[in-house]
PDB file of C-alpha atoms in Angstrom:
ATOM      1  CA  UNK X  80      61.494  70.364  57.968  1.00 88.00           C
ATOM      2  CA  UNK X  81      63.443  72.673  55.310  1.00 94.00           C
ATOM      3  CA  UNK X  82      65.963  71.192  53.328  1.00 96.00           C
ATOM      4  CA  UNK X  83      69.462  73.168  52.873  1.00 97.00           C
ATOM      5  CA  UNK X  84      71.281  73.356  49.169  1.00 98.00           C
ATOM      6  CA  UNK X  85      74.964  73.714  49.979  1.00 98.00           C
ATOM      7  CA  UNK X  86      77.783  73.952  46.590  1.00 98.00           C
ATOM      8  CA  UNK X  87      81.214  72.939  47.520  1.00 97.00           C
ATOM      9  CA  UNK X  88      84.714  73.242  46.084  1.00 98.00           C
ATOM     10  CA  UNK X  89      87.876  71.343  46.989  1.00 98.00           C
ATOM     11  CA  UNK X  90      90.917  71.794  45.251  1.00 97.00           C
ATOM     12  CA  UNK X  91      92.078  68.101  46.282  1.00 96.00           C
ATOM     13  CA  UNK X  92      90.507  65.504  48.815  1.00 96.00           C
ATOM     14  CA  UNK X  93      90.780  62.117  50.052  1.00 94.00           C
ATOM     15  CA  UNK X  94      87.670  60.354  51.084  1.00 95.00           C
ATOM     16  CA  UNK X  95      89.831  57.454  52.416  1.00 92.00           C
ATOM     17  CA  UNK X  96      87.549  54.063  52.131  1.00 91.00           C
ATOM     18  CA  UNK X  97      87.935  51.947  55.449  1.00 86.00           C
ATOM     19  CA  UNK X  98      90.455  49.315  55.735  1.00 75.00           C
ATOM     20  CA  UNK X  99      92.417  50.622  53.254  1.00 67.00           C
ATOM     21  CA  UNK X 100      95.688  50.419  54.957  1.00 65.00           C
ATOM     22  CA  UNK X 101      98.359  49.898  52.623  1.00 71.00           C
ATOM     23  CA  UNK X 102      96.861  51.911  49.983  1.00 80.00           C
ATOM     24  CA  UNK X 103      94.626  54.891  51.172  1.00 84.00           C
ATOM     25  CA  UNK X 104      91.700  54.531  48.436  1.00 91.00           C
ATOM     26  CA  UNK X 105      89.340  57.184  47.993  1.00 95.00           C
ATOM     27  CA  UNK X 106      85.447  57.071  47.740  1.00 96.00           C
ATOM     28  CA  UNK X 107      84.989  59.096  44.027  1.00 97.00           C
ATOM     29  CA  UNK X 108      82.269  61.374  46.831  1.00 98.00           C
ATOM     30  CA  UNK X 109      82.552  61.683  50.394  1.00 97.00           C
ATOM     31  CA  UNK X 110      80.123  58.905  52.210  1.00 97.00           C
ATOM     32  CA  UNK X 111      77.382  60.440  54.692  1.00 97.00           C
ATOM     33  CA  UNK X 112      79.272  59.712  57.588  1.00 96.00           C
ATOM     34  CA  UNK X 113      81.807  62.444  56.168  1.00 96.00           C
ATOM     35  CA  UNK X 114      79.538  64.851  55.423  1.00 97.00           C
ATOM     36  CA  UNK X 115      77.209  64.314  58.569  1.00 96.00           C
ATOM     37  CA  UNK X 116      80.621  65.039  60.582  1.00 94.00           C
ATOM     38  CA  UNK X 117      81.242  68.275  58.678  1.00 96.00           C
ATOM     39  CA  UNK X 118      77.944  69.577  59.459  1.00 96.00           C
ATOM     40  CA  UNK X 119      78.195  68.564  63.541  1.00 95.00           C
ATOM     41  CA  UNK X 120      81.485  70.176  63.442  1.00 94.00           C
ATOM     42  CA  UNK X 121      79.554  73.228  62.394  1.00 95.00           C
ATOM     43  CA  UNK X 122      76.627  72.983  64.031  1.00 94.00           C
ATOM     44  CA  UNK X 123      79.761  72.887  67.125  1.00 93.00           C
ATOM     45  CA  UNK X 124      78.141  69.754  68.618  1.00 92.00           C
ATOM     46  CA  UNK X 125      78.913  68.250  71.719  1.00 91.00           C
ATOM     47  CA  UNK X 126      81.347  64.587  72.081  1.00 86.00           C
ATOM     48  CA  UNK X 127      78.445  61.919  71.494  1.00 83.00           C
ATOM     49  CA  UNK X 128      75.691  64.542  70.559  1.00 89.00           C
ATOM     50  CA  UNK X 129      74.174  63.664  67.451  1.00 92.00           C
ATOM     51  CA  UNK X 130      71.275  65.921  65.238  1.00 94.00           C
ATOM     52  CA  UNK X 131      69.110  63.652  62.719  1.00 94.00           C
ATOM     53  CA  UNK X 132      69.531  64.801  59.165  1.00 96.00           C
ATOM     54  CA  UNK X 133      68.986  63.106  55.960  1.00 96.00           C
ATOM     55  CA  UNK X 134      72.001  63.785  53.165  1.00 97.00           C
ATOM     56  CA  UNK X 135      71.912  63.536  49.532  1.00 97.00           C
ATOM     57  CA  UNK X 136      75.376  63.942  47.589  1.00 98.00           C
ATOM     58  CA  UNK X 137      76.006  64.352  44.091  1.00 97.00           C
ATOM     59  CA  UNK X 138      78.926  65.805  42.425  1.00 97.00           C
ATOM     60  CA  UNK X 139      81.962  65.536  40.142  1.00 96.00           C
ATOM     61  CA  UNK X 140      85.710  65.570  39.863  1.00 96.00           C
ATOM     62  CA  UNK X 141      88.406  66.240  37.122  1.00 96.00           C
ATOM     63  CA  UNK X 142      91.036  63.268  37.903  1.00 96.00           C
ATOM     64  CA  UNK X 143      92.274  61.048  40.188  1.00 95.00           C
ATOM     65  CA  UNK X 144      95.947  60.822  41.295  1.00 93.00           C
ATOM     66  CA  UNK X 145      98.595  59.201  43.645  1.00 90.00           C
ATOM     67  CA  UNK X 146     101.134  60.570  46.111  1.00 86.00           C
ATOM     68  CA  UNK X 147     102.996  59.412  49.056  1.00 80.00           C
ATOM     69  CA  UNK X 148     102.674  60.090  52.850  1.00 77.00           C
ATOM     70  CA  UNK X 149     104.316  59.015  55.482  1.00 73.00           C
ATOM     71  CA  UNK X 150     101.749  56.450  58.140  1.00 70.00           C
ATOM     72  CA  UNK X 151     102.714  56.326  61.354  1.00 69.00           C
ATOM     73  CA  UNK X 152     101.611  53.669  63.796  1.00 66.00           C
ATOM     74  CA  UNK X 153     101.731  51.807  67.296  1.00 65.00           C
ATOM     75  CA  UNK X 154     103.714  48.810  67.183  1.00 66.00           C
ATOM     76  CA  UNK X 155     104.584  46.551  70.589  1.00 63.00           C
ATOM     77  CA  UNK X 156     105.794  48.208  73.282  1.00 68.00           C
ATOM     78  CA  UNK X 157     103.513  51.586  72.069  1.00 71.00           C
ATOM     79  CA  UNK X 158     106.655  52.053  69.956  1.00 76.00           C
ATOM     80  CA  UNK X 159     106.128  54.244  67.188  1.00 76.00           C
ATOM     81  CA  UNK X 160     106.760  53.603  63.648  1.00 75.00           C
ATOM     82  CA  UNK X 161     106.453  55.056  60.304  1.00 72.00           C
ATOM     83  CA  UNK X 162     106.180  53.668  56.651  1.00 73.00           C
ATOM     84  CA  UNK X 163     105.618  55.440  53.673  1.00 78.00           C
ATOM     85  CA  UNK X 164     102.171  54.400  51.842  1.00 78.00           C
ATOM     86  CA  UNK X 165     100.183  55.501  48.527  1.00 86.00           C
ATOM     87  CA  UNK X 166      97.233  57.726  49.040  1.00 89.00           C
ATOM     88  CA  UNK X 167      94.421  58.237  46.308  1.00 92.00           C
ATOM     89  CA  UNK X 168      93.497  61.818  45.535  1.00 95.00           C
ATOM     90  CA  UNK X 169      90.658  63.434  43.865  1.00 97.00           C
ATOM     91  CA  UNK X 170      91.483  66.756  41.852  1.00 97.00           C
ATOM     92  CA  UNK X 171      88.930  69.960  41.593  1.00 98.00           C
ATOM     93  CA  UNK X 172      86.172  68.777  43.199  1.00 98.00           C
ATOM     94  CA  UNK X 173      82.510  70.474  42.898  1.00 98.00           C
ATOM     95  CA  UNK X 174      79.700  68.847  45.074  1.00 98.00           C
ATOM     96  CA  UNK X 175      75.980  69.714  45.431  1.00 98.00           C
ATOM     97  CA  UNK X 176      74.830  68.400  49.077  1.00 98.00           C
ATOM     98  CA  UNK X 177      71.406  68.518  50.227  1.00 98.00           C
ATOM     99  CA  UNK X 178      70.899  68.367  54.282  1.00 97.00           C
ATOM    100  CA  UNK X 179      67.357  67.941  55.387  1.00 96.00           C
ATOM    101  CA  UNK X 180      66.727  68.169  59.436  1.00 95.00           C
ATOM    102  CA  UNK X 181      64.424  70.134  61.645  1.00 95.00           C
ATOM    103  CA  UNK X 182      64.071  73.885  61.036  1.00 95.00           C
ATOM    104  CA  UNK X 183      66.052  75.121  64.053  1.00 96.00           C
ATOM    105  CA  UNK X 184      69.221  72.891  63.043  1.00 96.00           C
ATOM    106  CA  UNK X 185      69.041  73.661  58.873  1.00 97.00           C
ATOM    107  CA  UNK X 186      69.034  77.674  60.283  1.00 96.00           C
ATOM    108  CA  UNK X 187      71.875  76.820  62.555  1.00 96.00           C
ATOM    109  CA  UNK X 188      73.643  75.347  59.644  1.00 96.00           C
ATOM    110  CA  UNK X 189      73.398  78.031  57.265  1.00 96.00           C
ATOM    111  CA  UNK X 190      73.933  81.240  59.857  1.00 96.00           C
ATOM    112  CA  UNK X 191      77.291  79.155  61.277  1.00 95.00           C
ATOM    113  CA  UNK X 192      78.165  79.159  57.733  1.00 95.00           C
ATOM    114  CA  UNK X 193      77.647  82.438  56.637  1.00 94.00           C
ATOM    115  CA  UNK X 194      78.900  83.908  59.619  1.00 92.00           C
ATOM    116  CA  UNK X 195      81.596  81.244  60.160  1.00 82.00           C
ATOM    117  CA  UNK X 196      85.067  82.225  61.137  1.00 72.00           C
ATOM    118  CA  UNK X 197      87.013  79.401  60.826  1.00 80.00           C
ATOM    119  CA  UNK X 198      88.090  77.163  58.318  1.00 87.00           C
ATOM    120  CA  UNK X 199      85.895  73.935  57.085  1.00 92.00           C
ATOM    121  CA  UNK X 200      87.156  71.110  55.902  1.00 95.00           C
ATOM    122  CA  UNK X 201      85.650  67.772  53.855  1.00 96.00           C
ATOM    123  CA  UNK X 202      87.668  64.396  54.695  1.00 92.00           C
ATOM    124  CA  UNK X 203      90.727  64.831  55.772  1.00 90.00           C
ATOM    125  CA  UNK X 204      92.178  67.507  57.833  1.00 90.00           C
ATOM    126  CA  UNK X 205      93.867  69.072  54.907  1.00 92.00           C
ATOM    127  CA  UNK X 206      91.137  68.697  52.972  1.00 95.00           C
ATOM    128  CA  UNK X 207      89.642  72.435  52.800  1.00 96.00           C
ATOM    129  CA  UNK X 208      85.967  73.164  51.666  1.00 96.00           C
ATOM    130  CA  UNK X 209      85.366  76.392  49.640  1.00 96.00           C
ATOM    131  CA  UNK X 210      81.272  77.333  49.856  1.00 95.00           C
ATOM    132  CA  UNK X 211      80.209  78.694  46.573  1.00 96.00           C
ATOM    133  CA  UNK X 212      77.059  79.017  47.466  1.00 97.00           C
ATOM    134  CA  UNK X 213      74.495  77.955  50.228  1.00 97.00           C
ATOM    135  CA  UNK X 214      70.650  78.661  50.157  1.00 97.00           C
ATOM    136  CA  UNK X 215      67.694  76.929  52.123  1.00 97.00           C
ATOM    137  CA  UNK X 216      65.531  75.874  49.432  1.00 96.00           C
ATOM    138  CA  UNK X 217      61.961  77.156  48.817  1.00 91.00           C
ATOM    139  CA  UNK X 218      60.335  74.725  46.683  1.00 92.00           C
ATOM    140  CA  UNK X 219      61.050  71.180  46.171  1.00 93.00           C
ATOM    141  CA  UNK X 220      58.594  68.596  44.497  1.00 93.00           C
ATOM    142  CA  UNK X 221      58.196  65.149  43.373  1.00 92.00           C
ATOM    143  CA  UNK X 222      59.642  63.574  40.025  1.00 93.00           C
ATOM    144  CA  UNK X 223      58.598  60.524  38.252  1.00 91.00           C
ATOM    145  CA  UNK X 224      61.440  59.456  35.909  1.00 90.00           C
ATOM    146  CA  UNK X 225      64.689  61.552  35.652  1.00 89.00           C
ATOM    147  CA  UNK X 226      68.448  60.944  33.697  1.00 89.00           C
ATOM    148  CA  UNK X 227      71.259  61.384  36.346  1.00 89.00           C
ATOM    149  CA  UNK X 228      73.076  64.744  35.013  1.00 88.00           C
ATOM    150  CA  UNK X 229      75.302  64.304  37.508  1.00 93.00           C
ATOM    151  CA  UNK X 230      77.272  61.415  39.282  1.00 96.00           C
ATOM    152  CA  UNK X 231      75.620  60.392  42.263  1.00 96.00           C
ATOM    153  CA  UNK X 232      74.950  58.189  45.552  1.00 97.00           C
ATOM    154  CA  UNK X 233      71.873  56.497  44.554  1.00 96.00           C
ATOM    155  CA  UNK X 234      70.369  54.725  47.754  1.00 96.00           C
ATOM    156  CA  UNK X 235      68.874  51.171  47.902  1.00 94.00           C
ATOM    157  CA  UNK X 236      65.565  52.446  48.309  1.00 94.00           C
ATOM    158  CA  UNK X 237      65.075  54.679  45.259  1.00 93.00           C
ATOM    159  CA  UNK X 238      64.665  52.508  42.587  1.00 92.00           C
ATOM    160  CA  UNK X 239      66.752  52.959  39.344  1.00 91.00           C
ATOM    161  CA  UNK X 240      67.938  51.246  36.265  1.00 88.00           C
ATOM    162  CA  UNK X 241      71.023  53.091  35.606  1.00 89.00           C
ATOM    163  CA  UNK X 242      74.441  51.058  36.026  1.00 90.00           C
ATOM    164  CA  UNK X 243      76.595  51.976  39.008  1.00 93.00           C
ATOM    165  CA  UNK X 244      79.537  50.613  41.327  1.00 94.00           C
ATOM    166  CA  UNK X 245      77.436  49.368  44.554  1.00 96.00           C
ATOM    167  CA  UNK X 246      78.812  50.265  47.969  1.00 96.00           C
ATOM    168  CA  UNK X 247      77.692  50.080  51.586  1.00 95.00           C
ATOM    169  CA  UNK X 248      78.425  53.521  53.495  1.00 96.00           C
ATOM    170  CA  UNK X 249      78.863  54.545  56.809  1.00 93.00           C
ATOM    171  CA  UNK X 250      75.514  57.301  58.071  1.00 93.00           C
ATOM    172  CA  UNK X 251      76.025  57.389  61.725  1.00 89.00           C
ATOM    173  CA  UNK X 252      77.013  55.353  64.536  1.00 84.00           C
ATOM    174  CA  UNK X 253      76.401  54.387  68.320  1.00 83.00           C
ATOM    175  CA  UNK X 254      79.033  53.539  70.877  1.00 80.00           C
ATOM    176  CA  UNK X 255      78.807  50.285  72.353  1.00 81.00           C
ATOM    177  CA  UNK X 256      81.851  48.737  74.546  1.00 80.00           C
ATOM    178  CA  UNK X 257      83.638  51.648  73.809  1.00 76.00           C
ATOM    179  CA  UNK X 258      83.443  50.596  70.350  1.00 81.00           C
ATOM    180  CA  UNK X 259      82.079  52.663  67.026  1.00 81.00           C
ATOM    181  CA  UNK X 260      79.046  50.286  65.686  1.00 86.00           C
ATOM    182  CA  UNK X 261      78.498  52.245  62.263  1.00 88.00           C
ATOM    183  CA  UNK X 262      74.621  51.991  61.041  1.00 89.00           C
ATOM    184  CA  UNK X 263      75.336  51.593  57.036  1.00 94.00           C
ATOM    185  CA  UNK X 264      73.202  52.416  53.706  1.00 95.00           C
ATOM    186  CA  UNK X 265      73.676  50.047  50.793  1.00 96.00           C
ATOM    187  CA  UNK X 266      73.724  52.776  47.626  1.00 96.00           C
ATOM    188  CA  UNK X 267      74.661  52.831  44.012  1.00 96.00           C
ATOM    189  CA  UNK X 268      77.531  55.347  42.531  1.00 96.00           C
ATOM    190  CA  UNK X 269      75.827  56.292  39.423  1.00 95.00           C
ATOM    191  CA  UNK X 270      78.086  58.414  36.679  1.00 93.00           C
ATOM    192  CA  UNK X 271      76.647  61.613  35.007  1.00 87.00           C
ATOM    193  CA  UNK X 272      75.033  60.553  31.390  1.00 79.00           C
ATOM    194  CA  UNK X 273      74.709  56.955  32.733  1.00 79.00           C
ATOM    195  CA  UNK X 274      72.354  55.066  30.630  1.00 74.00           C
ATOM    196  CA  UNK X 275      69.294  54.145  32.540  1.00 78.00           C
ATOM    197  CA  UNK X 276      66.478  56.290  34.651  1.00 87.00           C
ATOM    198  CA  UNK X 277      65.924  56.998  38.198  1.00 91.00           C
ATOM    199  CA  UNK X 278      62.491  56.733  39.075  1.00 91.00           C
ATOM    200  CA  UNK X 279      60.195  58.970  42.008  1.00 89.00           C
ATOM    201  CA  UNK X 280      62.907  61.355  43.783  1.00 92.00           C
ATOM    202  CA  UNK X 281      62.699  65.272  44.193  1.00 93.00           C
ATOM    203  CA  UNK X 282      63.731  67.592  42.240  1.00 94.00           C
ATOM    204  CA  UNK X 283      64.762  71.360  43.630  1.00 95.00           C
ATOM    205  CA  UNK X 284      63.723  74.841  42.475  1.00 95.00           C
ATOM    206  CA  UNK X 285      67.099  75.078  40.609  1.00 95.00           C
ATOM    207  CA  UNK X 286      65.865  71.387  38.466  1.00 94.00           C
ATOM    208  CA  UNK X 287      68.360  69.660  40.564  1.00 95.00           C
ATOM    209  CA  UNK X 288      67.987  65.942  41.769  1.00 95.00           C
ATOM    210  CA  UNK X 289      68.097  64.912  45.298  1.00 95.00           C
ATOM    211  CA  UNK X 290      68.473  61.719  46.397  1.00 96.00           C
ATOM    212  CA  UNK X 291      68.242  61.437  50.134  1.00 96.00           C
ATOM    213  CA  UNK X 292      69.965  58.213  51.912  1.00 95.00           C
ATOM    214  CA  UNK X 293      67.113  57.650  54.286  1.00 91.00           C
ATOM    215  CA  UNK X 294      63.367  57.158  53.284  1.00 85.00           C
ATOM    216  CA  UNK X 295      62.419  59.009  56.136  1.00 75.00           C
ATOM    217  CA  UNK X 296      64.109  60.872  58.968  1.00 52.00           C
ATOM    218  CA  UNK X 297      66.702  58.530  60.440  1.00 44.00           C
ATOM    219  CA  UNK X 298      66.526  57.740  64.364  1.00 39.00           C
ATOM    220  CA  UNK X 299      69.216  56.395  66.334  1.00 34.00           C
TER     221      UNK X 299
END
């Protein structure tokens, strides 16, 4: 399987956190569900078609601020209403993502991308995605002990001793009952220069960390 290096800009974005209603929080990087959507967007996959791939993201933002949109909503009666509510925002955003999946899907990927017409987006609709650069990746090998140089999804199942806000993320999800049941990942947000070591992940051919969500290829 070859693994796909992908360097992203967004001006602003909001990775909104679920069940934040009132307040539209932000994940400080998009979760895998996100990402995983962006990439079966581009890979122009069918309603309910799904292509495994394993996700590492790592990345970093200037600042954080607020603004106001307008919600709307069904109320009884499917009447329509609006109220105004606070939404988080991240400012210049620069993300490294690392997509692993079978050959015929990374190539997919990356010739959709560089021959790509249309516009690509990261969260929200508004949310637009400038590729810096894109590359599948030649050489990749094993690491013992490394310092995070960057912040980071760390998940459950590499071990580490830096300090980190936990979270549970959204990968991918099956329909049951007409009903989203999301499949989750418990992972650590780790912060560049955290104190602390991350022990046996991968390290590219550019010395940058990846830190896959999944063990091994994920099956639904």
């Amino acid at each position: 399987m070859k693994i796909l290096k992908i360097k992203l800009y967004q001006e602003t974005a909001c990775y909104k956190k679920p069940f934040a209603n009132k307040v539209a929080e932000t994940y400080p990087l998009p979760p895998y569900s996100t990402v995983i959507g962006m990439f079966h967007k581009i890979l122009q996959a069918n309603p309910g078609e799904y292509f495994p791939m394993n996700i590492s993201i790592q990345g970093e933002y200037e600042s954080i601020f607020s603004n106001y949109q307008n919600l709307r909503m069904y109320k009884g009666n499917n009447k329509v209403t609006a109220m105004p509510r606070n939404v988080h925002q991240l400012l210049n955003i620069n993300l490294i993502i690392h997509v692993q999946a079978e050959d015929e899907i990374v190539d997919k990927i990356y010739t959709n991308i560089i021959n790509g017409t249309e516009t690509f987006t990261l969260g929200r609709n508004e949310d637009l995605v400038r590729i810096d650069d894109i590359k599948i990746l030649e050489n990749v090998e094993k690491v013992e002990e490394v310092t995070i140089k960057r912040s980071a999804y760390i998940p459950e199942w590499i071990e580490t001793m830096a300090s980190g806000i936990n979270y549970r993320l959204n990968t991918t999800y099956q329909i049951k009952n007409d009903i989203r049941q999301w499949n989750k990942v418990n992972v650590k947000y780790v912060e560049k220069h955290s104190n602390g070591s991350v022990f046996e992940t991968i390290e590219d051919e550019d010395g940058d960390y990846i830190f896959f969500y999944s063990k091994e290829m994920p099956h639904l």
